[in-house]
Amino acid sequence: MTRIGDNRARLLALYTTMCRIRAFEETALAAHKAGEIPGPLHVSIGQEAVAAGICGNLRRDDRITSNHRGHGHALAKGAGVAGMMEELFGRAGGHCRGKGGSMHIADFSVGMLGANGVVAGGIPIAVGAAQGLKLMGSDAIVACFFGDGAINRGPFLEGLNWAALYRLPVLFVCEDNGVAAFTATASVTAGPGVAARAEALGVPTVSVDGNDAAAVDEAAARLVAEVRAGTGPRLLHATTYRITGHTSTDPAAWRDPAAVEAARAAEPILRLRARLLSEGVAGSTLDIIQGDALAEMAAARSSALAAPWPDPAVAWEDVQDIGAVAGEA
Ligand SMILES: Cc1ncc(C[n+]2csc(CCOP(=O)(O)OP(=O)(O)O)c2C)c(N)n1
């Protein structure tokens, strides 16, 4: 893939996606604080470059699976903002009719197979989807997002093993923010980490600065092409930093304030902005992109607040094993 000539457009597209993710999550946090959203949110502020860089290299018919911190993945893959916001607000027009909330947003129309509250739960789903695509003779691929905490769960081993054995079209993406909820991941992880584990299973791995959107984009372009060509799974290890606490109710007092301050200075949107400015893009152009993103999300918040609640009669629809739930088993 040649980038000469279209490089600035690519960077601006990345910037736009990242600003939209940041604006969505900041708006959602404000709505949560105002009591408009039931249940906590897991936001990805500081990690936006990974979602934007990967999904910018995917086709609409490619699939993704996500984790509990999935707003950015869904948005970058093209999920509708109104449906996402309404889902957080528990309204009938949400992508999952208001039943899933923040941790379970799915939008099959754009290949977003679902966020997932179970750590590592998206990995077998991605592998199964990839096997289905391969059986159907499709050249679509699956990008599978998970955190560094997920590599200590069984589905990581099972999923990578199966994908490698059957040469399935999966790009595994480990967003390594150094913590699993509140715990330093290194303190609970044996051995050298995710890349070594993947390589041991024969899954080629690339490591990248996950706060450098252009670097993620470059790496993703190459890996997506390899996976699409049928060479089997690949893994991208993207190091990043989650600026906020674990959930919207966590003030993150456990964080080292100096580390947070350093992370704010090195956060991916500011970094890409600096690069675009240095390449001659006007600051006013970037301000407009940011302002548009904020306006889009503010409008989605107002609409979600005014949107109808689900009919209580549908509460038991979409529920597995309904007999047991209703006490009839
Ligand atoms: C199977 C399972 N075990 C425990 C939890 C509780 N839990 C929620 S998020 C989380 C940490 C996940 O770490 P990571 O995937 O690195 O993402 P992070 O939240 O740190 O960004 C844990 C242990 C869970 N949701 N699922």
Coordinates of C-alpha atoms and ligand atoms in Angstrom, one line a residue:
M1 CA 0.0 0.0 0.0
T2 CA 1.5 3.3 -1.0
R3 CA 1.1 6.2 1.3
I4 CA 2.9 9.0 -0.6
G5 CA 0.4 11.7 -1.4
D6 CA -2.4 10.4 0.8
N7 CA -0.4 10.5 4.0
R8 CA -1.9 13.8 5.3
A9 CA -5.4 12.6 4.5
R10 CA -4.8 9.4 6.4
L11 CA -3.4 11.3 9.4
L12 CA -6.4 13.6 9.4
A13 CA -8.8 10.7 9.2
L14 CA -7.0 9.2 12.2
Y15 CA -7.2 12.5 14.1
T16 CA -10.9 12.8 13.3
T17 CA -11.6 9.2 14.6
M18 CA -9.6 9.8 17.7
C19 CA -11.3 13.1 18.5
R20 CA -14.7 11.4 18.0
I21 CA -13.8 8.6 20.4
R22 CA -12.5 11.1 23.0
A23 CA -15.6 13.3 22.6
F24 CA -17.9 10.3 22.9
E25 CA -16.3 9.1 26.1
E26 CA -16.0 12.6 27.7
T27 CA -19.7 13.3 26.9
A28 CA -20.7 9.9 28.3
L29 CA -18.7 10.5 31.5
A30 CA -20.4 13.8 32.0
A31 CA -23.8 12.2 31.4
H32 CA -22.9 9.5 33.9
K33 CA -21.9 12.1 36.5
A34 CA -25.2 13.9 35.9
G35 CA -27.1 10.6 36.7
E36 CA -28.3 10.2 33.1
I37 CA -26.6 6.8 32.5
P38 CA -27.2 3.8 34.8
G39 CA -24.2 1.6 35.5
P40 CA -20.5 2.4 35.3
L41 CA -18.5 3.1 32.1
H42 CA -15.1 1.8 31.2
V43 CA -13.5 4.5 29.1
S44 CA -10.4 4.3 27.0
I45 CA -9.2 7.9 27.3
G46 CA -5.5 7.8 26.2
Q47 CA -5.8 4.6 24.2
E48 CA -7.7 6.0 21.1
A49 CA -4.8 5.6 18.7
V50 CA -5.1 1.8 18.8
A51 CA -8.7 1.6 17.8
A52 CA -8.4 4.3 15.2
G53 CA -5.2 2.9 13.7
I54 CA -6.5 -0.7 13.4
C55 CA -10.1 0.0 12.3
G56 CA -8.9 2.6 9.7
N57 CA -7.3 -0.4 7.9
L58 CA -10.4 -2.6 7.9
R59 CA -13.2 -3.0 5.4
R60 CA -16.8 -2.7 6.4
D61 CA -17.3 -6.5 6.0
D62 CA -14.3 -7.2 8.3
R63 CA -15.4 -8.1 11.8
I64 CA -14.1 -7.0 15.2
T65 CA -14.5 -8.3 18.7
S66 CA -13.9 -6.0 21.7
N67 CA -13.6 -6.1 25.4
H68 CA -15.2 -4.2 28.4
R69 CA -13.5 -1.0 27.2
G70 CA -15.0 -1.0 23.8
H71 CA -16.5 2.4 22.9
G72 CA -13.5 3.3 20.8
H73 CA -13.4 0.0 18.9
A74 CA -17.1 0.3 18.0
L75 CA -17.0 3.9 17.0
A76 CA -13.8 3.4 14.9
K77 CA -15.5 0.4 13.1
G78 CA -18.4 2.7 12.2
A79 CA -21.1 1.9 14.7
G80 CA -23.8 4.5 14.8
V81 CA -23.3 7.1 17.5
A82 CA -27.0 7.5 18.2
G83 CA -27.4 3.7 18.8
M84 CA -24.2 3.7 21.0
M85 CA -25.3 6.6 23.1
E86 CA -28.9 5.2 23.5
E87 CA -27.4 1.9 24.5
L88 CA -25.5 3.6 27.4
F89 CA -28.7 5.4 28.4
G90 CA -30.7 2.1 28.4
R91 CA -33.1 3.3 25.7
A92 CA -35.1 1.3 23.2
G93 CA -33.1 2.7 20.2
G94 CA -29.8 1.4 21.5
H95 CA -27.8 -1.1 19.4
C96 CA -28.9 -3.8 21.8
R97 CA -32.2 -2.3 22.5
G98 CA -30.8 -0.8 25.7
K99 CA -30.3 -4.2 27.3
G100 CA -26.5 -4.4 27.0
G101 CA -25.2 -1.1 28.1
S102 CA -21.6 0.1 27.9
M103 CA -19.9 -3.3 28.1
H104 CA -22.1 -5.1 25.5
I105 CA -22.4 -2.8 22.5
A106 CA -22.7 -4.7 19.2
D107 CA -23.5 -3.5 15.8
F108 CA -23.5 -6.4 13.3
S109 CA -24.3 -4.0 10.4
V110 CA -20.7 -2.8 10.5
G111 CA -19.1 -6.0 11.6
M112 CA -18.9 -5.1 15.3
L113 CA -19.6 -8.4 16.9
G114 CA -19.7 -7.1 20.4
A115 CA -17.9 -5.7 23.4
N116 CA -17.6 -8.2 26.2
G117 CA -17.7 -8.0 30.0
V118 CA -15.8 -11.3 30.4
V119 CA -12.1 -10.7 30.2
A120 CA -10.7 -12.5 27.2
G121 CA -14.3 -13.5 26.2
G122 CA -14.0 -11.8 22.8
I123 CA -11.1 -14.0 21.8
P124 CA -12.9 -17.3 21.1
I125 CA -15.7 -15.3 19.4
A126 CA -13.2 -13.8 17.0
V127 CA -11.6 -17.1 16.3
G128 CA -15.0 -18.7 15.6
A129 CA -16.0 -15.9 13.4
A130 CA -12.7 -16.2 11.5
Q131 CA -13.3 -19.9 11.0
G132 CA -16.7 -19.2 9.7
L133 CA -15.4 -16.6 7.2
K134 CA -12.7 -19.0 6.0
L135 CA -15.2 -21.8 5.5
M136 CA -17.4 -19.5 3.5
G137 CA -14.5 -18.6 1.3
S138 CA -14.6 -14.9 2.2
D139 CA -11.5 -12.8 2.3
A140 CA -12.9 -10.7 5.2
I141 CA -10.8 -10.8 8.4
V142 CA -11.4 -10.4 12.1
A143 CA -9.6 -7.9 14.4
C144 CA -9.7 -9.0 18.0
F145 CA -9.1 -6.4 20.7
F146 CA -8.1 -7.3 24.2
G147 CA -6.1 -5.9 27.1
D148 CA -2.9 -7.1 28.7
G149 CA -4.9 -8.6 31.6
A150 CA -6.6 -11.0 29.1
I151 CA -3.3 -12.9 28.3
N152 CA -3.5 -14.6 31.7
R153 CA -6.8 -16.2 30.9
G154 CA -7.3 -19.6 29.2
P155 CA -9.2 -18.3 26.2
F156 CA -6.1 -16.5 25.1
L157 CA -4.1 -19.7 24.8
E158 CA -7.0 -21.6 23.3
G159 CA -7.9 -18.9 20.8
L160 CA -4.3 -18.3 19.5
N161 CA -3.7 -22.1 19.3
W162 CA -6.8 -22.7 17.3
A163 CA -6.2 -19.7 15.0
A164 CA -2.6 -20.7 14.3
L165 CA -3.5 -24.4 13.7
Y166 CA -6.2 -23.6 11.2
R167 CA -4.3 -20.5 9.8
L168 CA -7.4 -18.4 10.5
P169 CA -7.7 -14.7 9.4
V170 CA -7.5 -13.0 12.8
L171 CA -5.4 -10.0 13.8
F172 CA -5.1 -10.2 17.5
V173 CA -4.6 -6.8 19.1
C174 CA -3.3 -6.5 22.6
E175 CA -3.8 -3.0 24.0
D176 CA -1.2 -3.1 26.7
N177 CA -1.9 -0.3 29.1
G178 CA 0.2 -1.9 31.9
V179 CA -2.7 -2.5 34.2
A180 CA -5.4 -5.1 34.6
A181 CA -8.2 -3.0 36.2
F182 CA -6.2 -1.7 39.3
T183 CA -3.3 -4.2 39.2
A184 CA 0.0 -3.8 37.5
T185 CA -0.1 -6.6 35.0
A186 CA 3.6 -7.3 35.2
S187 CA 3.1 -8.3 38.9
V188 CA 0.7 -11.1 37.9
T189 CA 2.3 -12.2 34.6
A190 CA 5.0 -14.9 34.3
G191 CA 7.6 -14.8 31.6
P192 CA 8.3 -12.0 29.1
G193 CA 4.7 -11.4 28.1
V194 CA 2.3 -11.4 25.3
A195 CA 4.7 -11.4 22.3
A196 CA 6.7 -14.4 23.6
R197 CA 3.5 -16.3 24.3
A198 CA 2.1 -15.6 20.8
E199 CA 5.4 -16.5 19.1
A200 CA 5.6 -19.7 21.0
L201 CA 2.4 -20.7 19.3
G202 CA 3.7 -19.7 15.9
V203 CA 1.8 -16.4 15.7
P204 CA 4.1 -13.7 14.3
T205 CA 4.0 -10.6 16.4
V206 CA 4.8 -6.9 15.9
S207 CA 5.2 -4.5 18.8
V208 CA 4.4 -0.8 18.4
D209 CA 4.1 2.4 20.4
G210 CA 0.3 2.4 20.7
N211 CA 0.2 6.1 21.4
D212 CA 1.6 6.9 18.0
A213 CA -1.4 6.7 15.7
A214 CA 0.7 6.8 12.5
A215 CA 2.9 3.9 13.7
V216 CA -0.2 1.9 14.6
D217 CA -1.7 2.7 11.2
E218 CA 1.5 1.6 9.4
A219 CA 1.8 -1.6 11.4
A220 CA -1.9 -2.4 11.0
A221 CA -1.8 -1.8 7.2
R222 CA 0.9 -4.4 6.8
L223 CA -0.6 -7.0 9.3
V224 CA -4.1 -6.7 7.9
A225 CA -2.7 -7.3 4.4
E226 CA -0.9 -10.4 5.5
V227 CA -3.9 -11.8 7.4
R228 CA -6.1 -11.1 4.4
A229 CA -3.7 -12.9 2.1
G230 CA -4.3 -16.1 4.0
T231 CA -1.0 -16.4 5.8
G232 CA -2.7 -17.0 9.2
P233 CA -3.1 -15.0 12.3
R234 CA -0.9 -12.1 13.4
L235 CA -0.6 -10.3 16.7
L236 CA 0.0 -6.6 17.3
H237 CA 1.3 -5.6 20.7
A238 CA 0.4 -2.0 21.2
T239 CA 1.8 -0.3 24.4
T240 CA -0.4 2.5 25.6
Y241 CA -1.6 4.2 28.8
R242 CA -5.1 4.5 30.2
I243 CA -5.3 8.0 31.7
T244 CA -8.5 7.5 33.6
G245 CA -9.4 5.1 36.4
H246 CA -10.8 1.6 35.8
T247 CA -14.4 2.7 35.7
S248 CA -16.3 6.0 35.8
T249 CA -16.7 5.6 39.5
D250 CA -13.0 5.1 40.1
P251 CA -11.2 8.4 40.9
A252 CA -7.9 6.5 40.3
A253 CA -6.3 7.7 43.5
W254 CA -4.2 4.6 43.3
R255 CA -2.3 6.0 40.3
D256 CA 1.1 7.7 40.6
P257 CA 0.2 11.3 39.9
A258 CA 3.6 11.9 38.2
A259 CA 3.0 9.0 35.8
V260 CA -0.5 10.4 35.0
E261 CA 0.9 13.8 34.3
A262 CA 3.6 12.4 32.0
A263 CA 1.0 10.3 30.2
R264 CA -1.2 13.4 29.7
A265 CA 1.8 15.1 28.0
A266 CA 2.4 12.1 25.8
E267 CA -1.2 11.3 25.0
P268 CA -2.0 10.3 21.4
I269 CA -4.3 13.0 20.3
L270 CA -1.9 15.8 21.3
R271 CA 0.9 13.9 19.7
L272 CA -0.9 13.5 16.4
R273 CA -2.0 17.2 16.6
A274 CA 1.7 18.2 17.0
R275 CA 2.7 16.1 14.0
L276 CA -0.1 17.5 11.8
L277 CA 0.8 21.1 12.8
S278 CA 4.5 20.4 12.0
E279 CA 3.4 19.1 8.6
G280 CA 1.6 22.4 7.8
V281 CA -2.0 21.7 8.8
A282 CA -3.6 24.8 10.2
G283 CA -4.5 24.7 13.9
S284 CA -8.0 26.0 13.0
T285 CA -8.6 23.0 10.9
L286 CA -7.8 20.7 13.8
D287 CA -10.0 22.8 16.1
I288 CA -12.9 22.5 13.8
I289 CA -12.5 18.7 13.7
Q290 CA -12.5 18.6 17.5
G291 CA -15.4 21.0 17.8
D292 CA -17.5 19.0 15.3
A293 CA -16.8 15.9 17.3
L294 CA -17.9 17.5 20.6
A295 CA -21.1 18.9 18.9
E296 CA -21.9 15.5 17.4
M297 CA -21.7 13.8 20.8
A298 CA -23.6 16.6 22.7
A299 CA -26.4 16.2 20.2
A300 CA -26.4 12.4 20.7
R301 CA -26.5 12.9 24.5
S302 CA -29.6 15.2 24.2
S303 CA -31.3 12.8 21.8
A304 CA -30.6 9.8 24.0
L305 CA -32.0 11.6 27.1
A306 CA -35.2 12.3 25.2
A307 CA -35.4 8.9 23.6
P308 CA -38.1 6.3 24.7
W309 CA -37.4 3.6 27.3
P310 CA -37.9 0.0 26.2
D311 CA -41.3 -1.5 26.7
P312 CA -41.1 -3.6 29.9
A313 CA -42.8 -6.4 28.0
V314 CA -39.6 -7.1 26.0
A315 CA -37.6 -7.6 29.2
W316 CA -37.6 -11.4 28.8
E317 CA -36.9 -11.4 25.0
D318 CA -33.3 -12.2 24.0
V319 CA -32.8 -14.0 27.3
Q320 CA -31.2 -17.5 27.1
D321 CA -32.8 -20.3 29.1
I322 CA -35.9 -18.3 29.8
G323 CA -37.6 -21.2 31.6
A324 CA -35.0 -21.3 34.2
V325 CA -35.0 -17.5 34.6
A326 CA -38.7 -17.4 35.0
G327 CA -38.6 -20.2 37.6
E328 CA -40.2 -22.8 35.4
A329 CA -37.2 -25.2 35.1
Ligands
LIG1 C1 -13.3 -13.5 33.6 C2 -13.2 -12.2 34.3 N1 -12.5 -12.1 35.4 C3 -12.4 -11.0 36.1 C4 -13.1 -9.9 35.6 C5 -13.1 -8.5 36.4 N2 -12.3 -7.6 35.6 C6 -12.9 -6.6 34.9 S1 -11.8 -5.7 34.0 C7 -10.5 -6.6 34.6 C8 -9.1 -6.3 34.2 C9 -8.9 -6.5 32.7 O1 -7.6 -6.0 32.4 P1 -7.3 -5.6 30.9 O2 -7.9 -6.6 30.0 O3 -5.8 -5.4 30.8 O4 -8.0 -4.2 30.7 P2 -8.0 -2.9 31.5 O5 -9.3 -2.8 32.3 O6 -6.9 -2.9 32.5 O7 -7.9 -1.8 30.6 C10 -10.9 -7.6 35.4 C11 -10.0 -8.5 36.1 C12 -13.9 -10.0 34.5 N3 -14.6 -9.0 34.0 N4 -13.9 -11.2 33.8

